[in-house]
Coordinates of C-alpha atoms in Angstrom, one line a residue:
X1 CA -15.5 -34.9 -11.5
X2 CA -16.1 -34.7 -15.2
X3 CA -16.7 -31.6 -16.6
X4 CA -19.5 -32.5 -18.8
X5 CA -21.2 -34.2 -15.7
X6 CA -20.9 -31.0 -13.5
X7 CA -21.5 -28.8 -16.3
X8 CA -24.3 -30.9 -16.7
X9 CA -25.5 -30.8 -13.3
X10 CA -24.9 -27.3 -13.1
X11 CA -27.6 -27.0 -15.5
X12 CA -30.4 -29.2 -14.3
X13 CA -30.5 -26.3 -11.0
X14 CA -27.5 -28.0 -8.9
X15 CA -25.5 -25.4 -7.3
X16 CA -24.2 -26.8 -4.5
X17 CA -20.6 -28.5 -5.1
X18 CA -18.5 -28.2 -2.2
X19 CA -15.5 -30.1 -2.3
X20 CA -15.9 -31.1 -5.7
X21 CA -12.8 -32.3 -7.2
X22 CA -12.4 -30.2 -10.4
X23 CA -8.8 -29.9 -10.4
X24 CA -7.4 -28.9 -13.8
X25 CA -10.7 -28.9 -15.8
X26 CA -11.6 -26.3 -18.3
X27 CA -14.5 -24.5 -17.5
X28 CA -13.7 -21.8 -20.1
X29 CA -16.4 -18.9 -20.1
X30 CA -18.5 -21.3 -18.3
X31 CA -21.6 -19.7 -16.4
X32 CA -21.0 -20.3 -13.1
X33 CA -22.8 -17.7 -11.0
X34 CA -23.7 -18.0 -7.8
X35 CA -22.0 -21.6 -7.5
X36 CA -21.1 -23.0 -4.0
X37 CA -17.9 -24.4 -4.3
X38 CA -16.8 -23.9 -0.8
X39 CA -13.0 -26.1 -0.2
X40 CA -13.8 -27.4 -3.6
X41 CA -9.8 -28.7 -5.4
X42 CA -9.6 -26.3 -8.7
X43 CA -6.0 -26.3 -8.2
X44 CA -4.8 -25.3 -12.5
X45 CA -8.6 -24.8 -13.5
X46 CA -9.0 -23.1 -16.8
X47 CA -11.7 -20.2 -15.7
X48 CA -10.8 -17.5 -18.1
X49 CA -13.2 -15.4 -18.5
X50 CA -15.7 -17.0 -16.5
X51 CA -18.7 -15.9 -14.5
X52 CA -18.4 -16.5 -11.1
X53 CA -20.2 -13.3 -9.7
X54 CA -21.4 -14.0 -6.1
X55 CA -19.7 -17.4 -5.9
X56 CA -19.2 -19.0 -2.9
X57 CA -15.5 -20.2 -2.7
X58 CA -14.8 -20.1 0.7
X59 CA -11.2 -22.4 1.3
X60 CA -11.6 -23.2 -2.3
X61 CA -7.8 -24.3 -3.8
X62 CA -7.6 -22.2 -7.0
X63 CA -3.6 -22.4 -6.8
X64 CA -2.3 -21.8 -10.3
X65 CA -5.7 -21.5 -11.6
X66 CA -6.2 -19.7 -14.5
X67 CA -8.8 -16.4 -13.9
X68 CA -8.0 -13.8 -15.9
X69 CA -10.7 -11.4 -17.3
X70 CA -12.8 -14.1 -14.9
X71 CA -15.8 -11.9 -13.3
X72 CA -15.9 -12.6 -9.3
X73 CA -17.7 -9.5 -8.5
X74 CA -18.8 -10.0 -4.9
X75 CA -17.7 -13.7 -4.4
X76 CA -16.8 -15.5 -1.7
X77 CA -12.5 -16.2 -1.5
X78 CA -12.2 -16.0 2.9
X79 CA -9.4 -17.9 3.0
X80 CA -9.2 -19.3 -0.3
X81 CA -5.8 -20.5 -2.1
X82 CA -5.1 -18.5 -4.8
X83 CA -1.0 -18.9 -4.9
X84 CA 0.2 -18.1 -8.5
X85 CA -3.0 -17.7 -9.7
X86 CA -3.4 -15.8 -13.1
X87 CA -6.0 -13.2 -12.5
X88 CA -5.1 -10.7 -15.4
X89 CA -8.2 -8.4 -15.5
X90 CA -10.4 -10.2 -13.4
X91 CA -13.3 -8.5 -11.5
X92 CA -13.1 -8.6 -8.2
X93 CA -15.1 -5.5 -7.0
X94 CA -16.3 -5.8 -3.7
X95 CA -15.5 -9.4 -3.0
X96 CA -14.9 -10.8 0.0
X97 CA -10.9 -12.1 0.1
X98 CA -10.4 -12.1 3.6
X99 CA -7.0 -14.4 4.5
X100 CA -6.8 -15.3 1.3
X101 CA -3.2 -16.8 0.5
X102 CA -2.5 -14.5 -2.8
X103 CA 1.4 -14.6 -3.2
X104 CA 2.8 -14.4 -6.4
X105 CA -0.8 -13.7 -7.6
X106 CA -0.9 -12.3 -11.2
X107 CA -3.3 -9.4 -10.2
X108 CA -2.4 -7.0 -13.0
X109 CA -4.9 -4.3 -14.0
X110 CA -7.6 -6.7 -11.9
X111 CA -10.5 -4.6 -10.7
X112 CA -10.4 -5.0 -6.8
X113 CA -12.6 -1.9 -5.7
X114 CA -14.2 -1.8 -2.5
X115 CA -12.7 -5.8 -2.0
X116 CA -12.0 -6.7 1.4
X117 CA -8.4 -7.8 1.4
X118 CA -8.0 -7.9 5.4
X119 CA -5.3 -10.6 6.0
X120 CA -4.4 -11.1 2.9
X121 CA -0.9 -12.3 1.8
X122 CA 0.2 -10.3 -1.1
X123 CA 3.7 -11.0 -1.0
X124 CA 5.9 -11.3 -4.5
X125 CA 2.3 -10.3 -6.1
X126 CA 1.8 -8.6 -9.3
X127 CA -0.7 -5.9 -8.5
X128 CA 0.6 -3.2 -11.5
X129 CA -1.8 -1.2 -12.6
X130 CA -4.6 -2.6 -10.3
X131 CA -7.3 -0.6 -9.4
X132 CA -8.0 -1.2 -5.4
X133 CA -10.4 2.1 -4.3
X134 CA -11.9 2.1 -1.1
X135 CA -10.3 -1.0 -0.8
X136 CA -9.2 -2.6 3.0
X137 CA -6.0 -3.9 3.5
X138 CA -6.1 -3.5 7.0
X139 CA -3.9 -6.2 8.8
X140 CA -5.6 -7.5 12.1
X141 CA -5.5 -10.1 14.1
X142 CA -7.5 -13.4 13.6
X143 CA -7.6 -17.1 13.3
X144 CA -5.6 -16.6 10.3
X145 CA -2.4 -14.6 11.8
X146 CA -1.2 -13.7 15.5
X147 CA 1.5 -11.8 13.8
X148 CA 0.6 -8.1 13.2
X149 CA 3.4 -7.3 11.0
X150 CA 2.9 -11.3 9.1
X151 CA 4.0 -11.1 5.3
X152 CA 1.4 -9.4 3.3
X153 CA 2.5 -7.1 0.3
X154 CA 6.2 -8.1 0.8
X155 CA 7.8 -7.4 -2.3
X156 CA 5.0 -6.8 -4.2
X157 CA 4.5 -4.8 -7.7
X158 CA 2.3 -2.5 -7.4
X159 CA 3.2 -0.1 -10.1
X160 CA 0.6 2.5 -10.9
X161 CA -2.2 1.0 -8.9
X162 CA -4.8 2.8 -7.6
X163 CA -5.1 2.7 -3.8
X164 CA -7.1 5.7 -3.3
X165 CA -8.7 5.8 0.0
X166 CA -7.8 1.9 0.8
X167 CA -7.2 0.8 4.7
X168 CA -3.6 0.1 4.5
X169 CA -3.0 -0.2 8.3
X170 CA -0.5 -2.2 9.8
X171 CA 0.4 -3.7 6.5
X172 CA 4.2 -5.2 5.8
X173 CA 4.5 -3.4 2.2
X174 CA 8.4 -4.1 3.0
X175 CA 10.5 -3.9 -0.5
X176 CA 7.0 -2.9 -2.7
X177 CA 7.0 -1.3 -5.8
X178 CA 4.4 1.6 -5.3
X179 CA 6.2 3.7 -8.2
X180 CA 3.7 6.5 -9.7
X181 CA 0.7 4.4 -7.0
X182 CA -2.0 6.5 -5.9
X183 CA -2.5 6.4 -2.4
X184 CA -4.1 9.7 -1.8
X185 CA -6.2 9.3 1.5
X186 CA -5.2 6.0 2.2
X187 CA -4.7 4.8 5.9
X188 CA -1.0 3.6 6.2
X189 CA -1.2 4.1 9.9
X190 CA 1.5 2.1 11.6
X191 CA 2.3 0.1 8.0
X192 CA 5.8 -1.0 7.2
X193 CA 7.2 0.3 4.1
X194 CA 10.8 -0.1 4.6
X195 CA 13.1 -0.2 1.7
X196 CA 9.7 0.4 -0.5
X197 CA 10.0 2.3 -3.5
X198 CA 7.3 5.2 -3.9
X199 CA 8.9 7.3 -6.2
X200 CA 6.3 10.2 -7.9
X201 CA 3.4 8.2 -6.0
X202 CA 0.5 10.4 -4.4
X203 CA 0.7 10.5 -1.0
X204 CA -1.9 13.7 -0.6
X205 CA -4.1 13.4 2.5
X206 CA -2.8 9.9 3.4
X207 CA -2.2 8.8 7.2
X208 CA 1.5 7.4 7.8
X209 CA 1.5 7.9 11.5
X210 CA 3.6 5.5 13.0
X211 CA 5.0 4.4 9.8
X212 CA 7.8 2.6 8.9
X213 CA 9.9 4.2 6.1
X214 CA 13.6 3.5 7.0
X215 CA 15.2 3.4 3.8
X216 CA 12.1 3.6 1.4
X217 CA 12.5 6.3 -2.0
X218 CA 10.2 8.3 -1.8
X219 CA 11.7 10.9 -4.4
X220 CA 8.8 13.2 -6.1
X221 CA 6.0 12.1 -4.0
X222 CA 3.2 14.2 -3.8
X223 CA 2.4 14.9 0.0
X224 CA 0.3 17.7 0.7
X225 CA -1.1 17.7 4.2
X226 CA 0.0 14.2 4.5
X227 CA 0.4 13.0 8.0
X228 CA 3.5 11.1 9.9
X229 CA 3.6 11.5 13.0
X230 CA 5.8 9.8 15.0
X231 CA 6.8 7.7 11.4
X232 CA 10.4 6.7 11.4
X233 CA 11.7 7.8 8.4
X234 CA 15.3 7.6 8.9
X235 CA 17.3 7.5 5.9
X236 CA 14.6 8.1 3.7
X237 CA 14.7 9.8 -0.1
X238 CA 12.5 12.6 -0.4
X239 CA 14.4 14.7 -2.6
X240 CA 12.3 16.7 -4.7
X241 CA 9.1 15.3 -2.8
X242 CA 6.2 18.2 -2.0
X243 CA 5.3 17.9 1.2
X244 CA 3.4 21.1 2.3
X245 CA 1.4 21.2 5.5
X246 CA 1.9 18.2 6.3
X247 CA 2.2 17.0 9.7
X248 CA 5.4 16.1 10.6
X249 CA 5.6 16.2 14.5
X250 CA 7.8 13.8 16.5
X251 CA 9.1 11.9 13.2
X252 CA 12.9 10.5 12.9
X253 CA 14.1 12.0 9.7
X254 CA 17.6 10.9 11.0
X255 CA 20.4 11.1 8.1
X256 CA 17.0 11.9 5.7
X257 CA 17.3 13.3 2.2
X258 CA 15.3 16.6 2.3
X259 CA 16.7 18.3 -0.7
X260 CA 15.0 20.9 -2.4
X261 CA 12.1 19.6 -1.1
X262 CA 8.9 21.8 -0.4
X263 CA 7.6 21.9 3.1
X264 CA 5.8 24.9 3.3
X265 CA 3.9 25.1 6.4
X266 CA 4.3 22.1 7.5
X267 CA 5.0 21.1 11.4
X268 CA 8.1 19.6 12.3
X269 CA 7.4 20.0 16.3
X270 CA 9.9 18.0 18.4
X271 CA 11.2 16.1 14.8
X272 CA 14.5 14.8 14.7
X273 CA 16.0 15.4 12.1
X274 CA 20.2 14.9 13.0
X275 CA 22.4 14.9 10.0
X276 CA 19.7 15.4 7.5
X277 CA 20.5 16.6 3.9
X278 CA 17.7 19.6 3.9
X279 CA 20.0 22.0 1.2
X280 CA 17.6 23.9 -0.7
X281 CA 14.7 22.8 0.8
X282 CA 11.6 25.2 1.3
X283 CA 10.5 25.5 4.8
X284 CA 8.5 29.2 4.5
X285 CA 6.8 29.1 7.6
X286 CA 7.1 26.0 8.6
X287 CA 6.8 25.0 12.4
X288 CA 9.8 24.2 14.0
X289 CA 9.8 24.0 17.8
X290 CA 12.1 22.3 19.0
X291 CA 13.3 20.4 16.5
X292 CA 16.4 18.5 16.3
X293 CA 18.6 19.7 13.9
X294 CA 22.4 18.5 15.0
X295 CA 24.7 18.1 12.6
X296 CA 22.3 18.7 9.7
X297 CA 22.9 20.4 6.1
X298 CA 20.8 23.4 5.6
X299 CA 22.6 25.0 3.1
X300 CA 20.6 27.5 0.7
X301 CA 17.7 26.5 2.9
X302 CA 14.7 29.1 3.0
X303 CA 14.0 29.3 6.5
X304 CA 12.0 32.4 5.7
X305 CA 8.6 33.0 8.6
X306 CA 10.0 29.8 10.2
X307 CA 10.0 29.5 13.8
X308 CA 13.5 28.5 15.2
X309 CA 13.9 30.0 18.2
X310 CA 13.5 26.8 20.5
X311 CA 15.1 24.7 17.7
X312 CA 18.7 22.5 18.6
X313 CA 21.2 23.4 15.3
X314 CA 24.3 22.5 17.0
X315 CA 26.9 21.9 13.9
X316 CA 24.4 22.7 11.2
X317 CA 25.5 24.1 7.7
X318 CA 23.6 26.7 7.1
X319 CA 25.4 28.8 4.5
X320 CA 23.1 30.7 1.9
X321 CA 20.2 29.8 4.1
X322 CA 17.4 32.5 4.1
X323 CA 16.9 32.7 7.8
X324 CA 13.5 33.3 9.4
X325 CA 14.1 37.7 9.2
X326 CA 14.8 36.9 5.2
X327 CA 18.8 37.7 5.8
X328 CA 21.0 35.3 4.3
X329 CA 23.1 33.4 6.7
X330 CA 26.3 33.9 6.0
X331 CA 28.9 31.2 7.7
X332 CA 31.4 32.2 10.2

């Protein structure tokens, strides 16, 4: 379709343009809100910076389309095309993106508050800097996807982004960047972020039960009363990481780096923890019943308060360790 014609008919009150053919047409700035263009082609559309607030898109192709700074506050993407879309500061509070096929998305600093992002494919994305509060991620299972652990933020950057509060459930954040990302209260329940990098991210109050972390940094995280239990989280960085009360039960910190880490009160109930690297970690009354500790390095450790008695340490280095009566253990 011409651009003057629908611009034109735009005008004269039409709104309705589903299925248009508008592929590669600038619509610059254009005024566009409220527009039905459900499975309309707008595949390398020039929309920079325009209004598309409460836009009906549904199935719409807007692969390599150009959005950014666009304003799609509360429109309409289920299960739109957005592959390598450019969507550099756009607006996307509170619209609806359900299944939406967003990989290798430009999202940076785009405003995606309270969106709903359920099924969404994320992966190779540029999300840095995005703001995504209160947003939901949460993988489930549909139309769209029978797979419950489908690609979905695979690889993506999401450097910095705020995920404060945001349904993360089930999600494949697989090889993410989530450096300095706030995820404080998010819902990570049963999500897999192996090999994910969340270095000096905020992991305060957020649920990682079931979790997947084998392999993921997370050095100098922030995770105060954080939850994982029964997260695997074998051969996982958290050196330097503050982690106190958190809640820690039944979780596979095998071959783990603990160091100097802070887990003050935290429970480690029935943890496994087998060749771990814990030397100068903080464990001040931590809970520690029966906990598996074979084989792991406790060195300079301060075990002061904790409870060990029903605790396995068979081969455990504990030299310079404060024990639980504040004596230092001195080895054999």
């Amino acid at each position: 379709m011409d651009v003057n014609e629908f611009l034109g008919r735009y005008a004269a009150g039409e709104t309705d343009f589903s299925r248009a053919n508008l592929r590669g047409v600038d619509l610059f700035a254009a005024d566009l809100i409220s527009i039905i263009l459900v499975q309309a082609d707008l595949h390398g559309t020039n929309l920079i910076f325009a209004y598309l607030n409460r836009a009906q898109l549904y199935k719409a192709n807007l692969t390599c389309a150009k959005l950014s700074g666009a304003n799609l506050t509360q429109a309409d993407l289920h299960g739109a095309i957005l592959h390598n879309a450019d969507l550099h500061g756009a607006i996307l509070q509170s619209a609806d993106l359900r299944s939406a096929d967003m990989t290798l998305a430009n999202l940076l600093d785009a405003n995606l508050i309270d969106a709903d992002l359920r099924n969404v494919n994320l992966s190779g994305a540029n999300l840095t800097g995005a703001t995504l509060r209160g947003a939901n991620l949460r993988q489930e299972r549909n139309e769209y996807t029978a797979n419950l652990r489908s690609a979905k933020l695979y690889k993506a950057d999401l450097r910095g982004a705020n995920l404060a509060g945001a349904d993360l459930s089930r999600v494949n954040l697989r090889c993410a960047n989530l450096v300095d990302v706030n995820l404080r209260g998010a819902n990570l329940c049963n999500a897999d972020l192996s090999e994910a990098d969340l270095s000096f991210a905020s992991l305060n109050d957020a649920n990682l039960d079931g979790a997947i972390l084998g392999g993921a940094n997370l050095s100098n995280t922030k995770c105060e009363r954080m939850s994982a239990i029964d997260a695997d989280l074998t051969n996982t960085n958290f050196s330097g990481a503050v982690m106190p009360d958190a809640k820690l039960c039944r979780a596979n910190f095998t071959e783990a780096n603990l160091s100097k880490v802070r887990m003050n009160r935290s429970d480690l109930s029935r943890a496994d923890l087998c060749e771990a690297n814990l030397s100068e970690a903080c464990l001040i009354d931590a809970f520690i019943a029966r906990t598996n500790f074979t084989n792991a390095n406790l060195s300079n450790a301060n075990l002061f308060r904790a409870e060990l008695s029903s605790a396995t340490m068979s081969g455990a280095e504990l030299q310079g360790a404060t024990m639980p009566d504040g004596t230092t253990y001195e080895q054999p």
